[in-house]
Coordinates of C-alpha atoms in Angstrom, one line a residue:
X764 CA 68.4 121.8 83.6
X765 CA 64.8 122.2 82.9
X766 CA 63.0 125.7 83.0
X767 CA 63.8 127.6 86.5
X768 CA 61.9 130.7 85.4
X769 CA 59.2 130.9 87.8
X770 CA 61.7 130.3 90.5
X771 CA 61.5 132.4 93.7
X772 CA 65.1 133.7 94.3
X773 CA 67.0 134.8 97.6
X774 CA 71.0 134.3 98.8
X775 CA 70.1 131.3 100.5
X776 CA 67.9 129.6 97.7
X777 CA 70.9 130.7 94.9
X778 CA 73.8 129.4 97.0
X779 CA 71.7 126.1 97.1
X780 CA 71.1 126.5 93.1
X781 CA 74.7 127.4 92.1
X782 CA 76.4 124.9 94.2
X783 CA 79.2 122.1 92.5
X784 CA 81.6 120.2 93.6
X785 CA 85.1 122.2 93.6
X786 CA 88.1 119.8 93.4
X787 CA 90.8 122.5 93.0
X788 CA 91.6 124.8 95.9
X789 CA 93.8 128.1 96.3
X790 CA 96.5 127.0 98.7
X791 CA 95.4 130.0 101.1
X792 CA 94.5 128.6 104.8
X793 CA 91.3 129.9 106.2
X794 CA 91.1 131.6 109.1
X795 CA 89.5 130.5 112.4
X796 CA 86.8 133.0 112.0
X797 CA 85.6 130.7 108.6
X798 CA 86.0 127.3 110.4
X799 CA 84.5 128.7 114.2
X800 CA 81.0 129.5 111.9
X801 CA 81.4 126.5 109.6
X802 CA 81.6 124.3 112.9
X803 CA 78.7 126.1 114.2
X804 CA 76.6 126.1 111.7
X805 CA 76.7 122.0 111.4
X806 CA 76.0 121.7 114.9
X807 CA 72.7 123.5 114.3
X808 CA 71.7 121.0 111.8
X809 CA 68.8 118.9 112.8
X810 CA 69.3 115.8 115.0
X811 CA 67.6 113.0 115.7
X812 CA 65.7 112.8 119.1
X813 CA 68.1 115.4 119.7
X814 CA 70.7 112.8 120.5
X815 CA 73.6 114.6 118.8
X816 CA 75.2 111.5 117.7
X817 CA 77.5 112.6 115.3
X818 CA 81.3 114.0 115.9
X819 CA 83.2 115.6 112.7
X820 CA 87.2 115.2 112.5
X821 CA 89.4 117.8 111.4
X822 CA 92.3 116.9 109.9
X823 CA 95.3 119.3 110.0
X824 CA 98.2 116.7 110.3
X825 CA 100.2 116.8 106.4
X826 CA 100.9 113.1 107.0
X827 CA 96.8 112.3 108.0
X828 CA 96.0 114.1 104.7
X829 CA 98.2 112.0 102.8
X830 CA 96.7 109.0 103.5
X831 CA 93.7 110.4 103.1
X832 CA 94.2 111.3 99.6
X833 CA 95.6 107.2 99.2
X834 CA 92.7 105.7 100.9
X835 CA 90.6 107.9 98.7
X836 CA 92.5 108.2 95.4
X837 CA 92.4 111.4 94.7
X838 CA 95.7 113.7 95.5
X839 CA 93.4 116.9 95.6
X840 CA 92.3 115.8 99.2
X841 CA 95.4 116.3 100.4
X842 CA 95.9 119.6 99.2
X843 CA 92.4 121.0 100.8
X844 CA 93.0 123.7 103.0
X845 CA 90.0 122.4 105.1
X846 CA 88.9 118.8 105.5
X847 CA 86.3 117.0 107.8
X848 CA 85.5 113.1 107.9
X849 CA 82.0 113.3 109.4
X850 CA 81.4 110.2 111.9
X851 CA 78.0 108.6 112.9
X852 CA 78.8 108.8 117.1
X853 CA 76.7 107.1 119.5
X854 CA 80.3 106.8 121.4
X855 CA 80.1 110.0 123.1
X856 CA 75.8 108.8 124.3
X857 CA 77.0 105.4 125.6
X858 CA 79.3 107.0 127.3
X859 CA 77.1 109.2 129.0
X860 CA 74.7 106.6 129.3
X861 CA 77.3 104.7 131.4
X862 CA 77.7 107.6 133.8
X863 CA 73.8 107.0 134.3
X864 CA 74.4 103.5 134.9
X865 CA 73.1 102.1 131.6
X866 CA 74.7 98.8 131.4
X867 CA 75.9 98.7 127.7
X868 CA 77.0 95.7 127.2
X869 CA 73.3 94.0 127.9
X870 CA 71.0 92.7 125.2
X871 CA 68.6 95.9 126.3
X872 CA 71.4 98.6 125.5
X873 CA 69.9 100.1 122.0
X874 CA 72.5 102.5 120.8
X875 CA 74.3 100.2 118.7
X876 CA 71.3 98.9 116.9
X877 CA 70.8 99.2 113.0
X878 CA 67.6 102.4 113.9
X879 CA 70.6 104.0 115.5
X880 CA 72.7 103.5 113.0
X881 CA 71.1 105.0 110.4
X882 CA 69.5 107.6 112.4
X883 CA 73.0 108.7 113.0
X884 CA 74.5 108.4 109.6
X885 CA 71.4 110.6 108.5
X886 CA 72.2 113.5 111.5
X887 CA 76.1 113.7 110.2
X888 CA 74.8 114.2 106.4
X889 CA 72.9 116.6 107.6
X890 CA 75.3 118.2 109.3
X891 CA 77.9 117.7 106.4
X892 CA 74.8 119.5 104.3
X893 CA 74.7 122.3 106.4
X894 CA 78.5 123.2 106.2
X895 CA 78.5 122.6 102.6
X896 CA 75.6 125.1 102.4
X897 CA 77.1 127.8 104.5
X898 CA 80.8 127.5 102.8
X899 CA 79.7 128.3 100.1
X900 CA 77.4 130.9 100.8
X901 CA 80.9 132.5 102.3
X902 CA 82.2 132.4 98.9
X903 CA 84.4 128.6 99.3
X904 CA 84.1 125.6 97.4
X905 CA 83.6 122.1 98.9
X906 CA 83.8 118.9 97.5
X907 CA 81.6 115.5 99.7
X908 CA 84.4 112.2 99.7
X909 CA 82.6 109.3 100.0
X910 CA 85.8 108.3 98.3
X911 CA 87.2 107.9 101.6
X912 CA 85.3 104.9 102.0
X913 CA 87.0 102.9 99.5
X914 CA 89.0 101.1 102.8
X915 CA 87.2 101.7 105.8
X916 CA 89.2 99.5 108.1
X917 CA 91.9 101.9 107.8
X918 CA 90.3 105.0 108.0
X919 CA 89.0 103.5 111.3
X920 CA 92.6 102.7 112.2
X921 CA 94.0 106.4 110.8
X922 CA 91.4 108.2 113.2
X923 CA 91.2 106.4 116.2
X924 CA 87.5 105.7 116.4
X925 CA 86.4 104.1 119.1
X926 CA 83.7 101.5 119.1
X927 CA 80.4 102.7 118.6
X928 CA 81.8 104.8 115.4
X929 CA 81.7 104.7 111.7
X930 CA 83.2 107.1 108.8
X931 CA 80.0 108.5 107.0
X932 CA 81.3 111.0 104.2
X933 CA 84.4 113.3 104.0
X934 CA 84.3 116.9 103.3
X935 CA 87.2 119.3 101.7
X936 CA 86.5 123.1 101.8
X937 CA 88.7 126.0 100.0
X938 CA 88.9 129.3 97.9
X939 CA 87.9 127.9 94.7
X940 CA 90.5 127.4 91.8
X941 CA 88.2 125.9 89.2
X942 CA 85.2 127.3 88.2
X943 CA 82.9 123.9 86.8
X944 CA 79.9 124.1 84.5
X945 CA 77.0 123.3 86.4
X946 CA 76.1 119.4 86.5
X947 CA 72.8 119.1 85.1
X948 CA 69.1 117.7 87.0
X949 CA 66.6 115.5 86.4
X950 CA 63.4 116.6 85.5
X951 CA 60.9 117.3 88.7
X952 CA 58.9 114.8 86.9
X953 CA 61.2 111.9 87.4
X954 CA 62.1 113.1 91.4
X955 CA 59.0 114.5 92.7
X956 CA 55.5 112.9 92.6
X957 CA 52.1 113.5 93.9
X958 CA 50.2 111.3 96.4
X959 CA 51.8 108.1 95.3
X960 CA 55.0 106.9 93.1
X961 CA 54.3 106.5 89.7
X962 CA 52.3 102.8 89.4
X963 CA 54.5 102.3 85.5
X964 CA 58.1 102.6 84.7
X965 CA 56.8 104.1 81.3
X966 CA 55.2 107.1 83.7
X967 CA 58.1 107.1 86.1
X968 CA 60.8 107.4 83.0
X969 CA 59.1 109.8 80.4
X970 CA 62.0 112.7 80.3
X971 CA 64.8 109.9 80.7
X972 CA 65.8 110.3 77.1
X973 CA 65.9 114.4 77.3
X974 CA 68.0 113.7 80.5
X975 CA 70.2 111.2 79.1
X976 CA 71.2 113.9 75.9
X977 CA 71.5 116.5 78.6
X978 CA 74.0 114.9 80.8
X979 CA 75.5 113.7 77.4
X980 CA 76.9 117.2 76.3
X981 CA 78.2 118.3 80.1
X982 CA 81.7 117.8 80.3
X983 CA 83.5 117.2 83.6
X984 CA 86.8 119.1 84.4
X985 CA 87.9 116.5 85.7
X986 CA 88.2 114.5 82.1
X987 CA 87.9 117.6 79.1
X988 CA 88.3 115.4 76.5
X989 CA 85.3 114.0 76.0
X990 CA 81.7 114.0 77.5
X991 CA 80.0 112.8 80.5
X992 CA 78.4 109.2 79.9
X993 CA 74.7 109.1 79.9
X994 CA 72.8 109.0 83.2
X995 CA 71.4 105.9 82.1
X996 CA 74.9 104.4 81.1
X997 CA 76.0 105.4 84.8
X998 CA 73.4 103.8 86.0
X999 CA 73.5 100.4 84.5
X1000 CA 77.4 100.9 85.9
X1001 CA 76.9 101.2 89.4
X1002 CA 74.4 99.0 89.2
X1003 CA 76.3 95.7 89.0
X1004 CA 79.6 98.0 91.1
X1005 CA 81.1 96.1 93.5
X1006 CA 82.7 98.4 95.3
X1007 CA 80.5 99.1 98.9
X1008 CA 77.6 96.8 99.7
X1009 CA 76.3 95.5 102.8
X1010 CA 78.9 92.5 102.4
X1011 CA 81.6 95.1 103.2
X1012 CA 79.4 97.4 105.5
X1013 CA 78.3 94.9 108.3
X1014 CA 81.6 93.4 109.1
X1015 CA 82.9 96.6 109.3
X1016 CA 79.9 98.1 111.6
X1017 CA 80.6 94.8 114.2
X1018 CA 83.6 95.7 114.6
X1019 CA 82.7 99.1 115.5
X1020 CA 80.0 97.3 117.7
X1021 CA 76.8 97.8 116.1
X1022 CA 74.5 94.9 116.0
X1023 CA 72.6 96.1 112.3
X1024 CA 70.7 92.9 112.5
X1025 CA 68.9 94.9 115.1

């Protein structure tokens, strides 16, 4: 990571500096004191037009874990002594809208339009954000799942959401039992720009080769034996990934009930 020395430092700014995903949790259960301000703290998060519309699911069943961990493919999911699937919700407002007498079903009902949609998925990242952030500024680890994803249809069938719903990102919180190197950062240079983007690629990627020899030499706990591939490698990677695209994310939004076309 480049040079932080000029950095202004506080708890808040260090917990944000330090953080890393923990995938290895001390089986001790965390008391309802932890997940009371946890909870809190994510519904404080910003939101949209103030609409709230986003729910978070905590799943406590052994069984619900489980699958989980299948639907995600990794066992450590299971064993998390805290874990959340964050849920765009604009359930809960046509709902209330319907108590109003908003006729949902008619071409002028707008919650399940694709500006909803992603207004939505952006309040429960937040919100996911904001939990991460104060977990670990208690001292936990957390680890974001977007793993769970992998088979959408059935984590829609495991947790029973209703139309109007979607799975954005899971969430596993614990007492840390690994303690990973720090992942390293771009450059500013390459992330942050002034006025405008950068008008050349030769402008946009001057530090990529630095980055790429960085990223190189970190070494993942999750596979010791040999290095991290090159940010550009994992690039090129994902790029041509078929894993979730919009062909799998707009059948599964309709039949949820969202119109993205919208």
């Amino acid at each position: 990571m480049g040079d932080m020395s000029n950095l202004l430092h506080n708890a808040t700014v260090d917990t944000l500096l330090e953080r890393r995903s923990i995938r290895k949790f001390k089986s001790k259960p965390l008391g309802d004191d932890v997940i009371e301000t946890l909870e809190t703290v994510a519904q404080h998060a910003a939101s949209s037009q103030f609409l709230n519309d986003w729910s978070a699911i905590r799943v406590t069943d052994p069984a619900a874990k489980k699958r989980l961990a299948e639907i995600g493919g990794q066992p450590y999911i299971a064993t998390a002594p805290l874990l959340y699937v964050f849920v765009l919700d604009e359930h809960r407002n046509a709902a209330i809208a319907s108590t109003k007498g908003v006729d949902t079903t008619s071409d002028t009902f707008t919650l399940n339009g694709s500006y909803r949609y992603s207004q939505a998925q952006n309040d429960a990242v937040l919100a996911l954000h904001a939990m991460e952030t104060a977990a670990y500024s208690l001292g936990l680890g957390c680890v974001i799942l977007g793993s769970l994803l992998n088979d959408v249809p059935a984590l829609i069938d495991l947790l029973n959401l209703p139309e109007y719903t979607y799975p954005v990102l899971g969430l596993a919180i614990g007492k840390p039992d690994q303690d990973p190197a720090l992942k390293p950062r771009m450059p500013r240079s390459m992330q942050f720009f002034e006025n405008e983007y950068p008008s050349n690629n030769e402008t946009l990627l001057a530090g990529l080769q630095d980055f790429d020899e960085e990223v190189h030499r970190y070494y993942d706990l999750r596979n010791t034996e040999r290095p991290v591939d090159t940010f550009s490698d994992q690039i090129a990677s994902n790029a041509v990934d078929p894993g979730v695209t919009s062909k799998t994310v707009a059948p599964n939004a309709k039949r949820q009930g969202f119109r993205l076309e919208r």
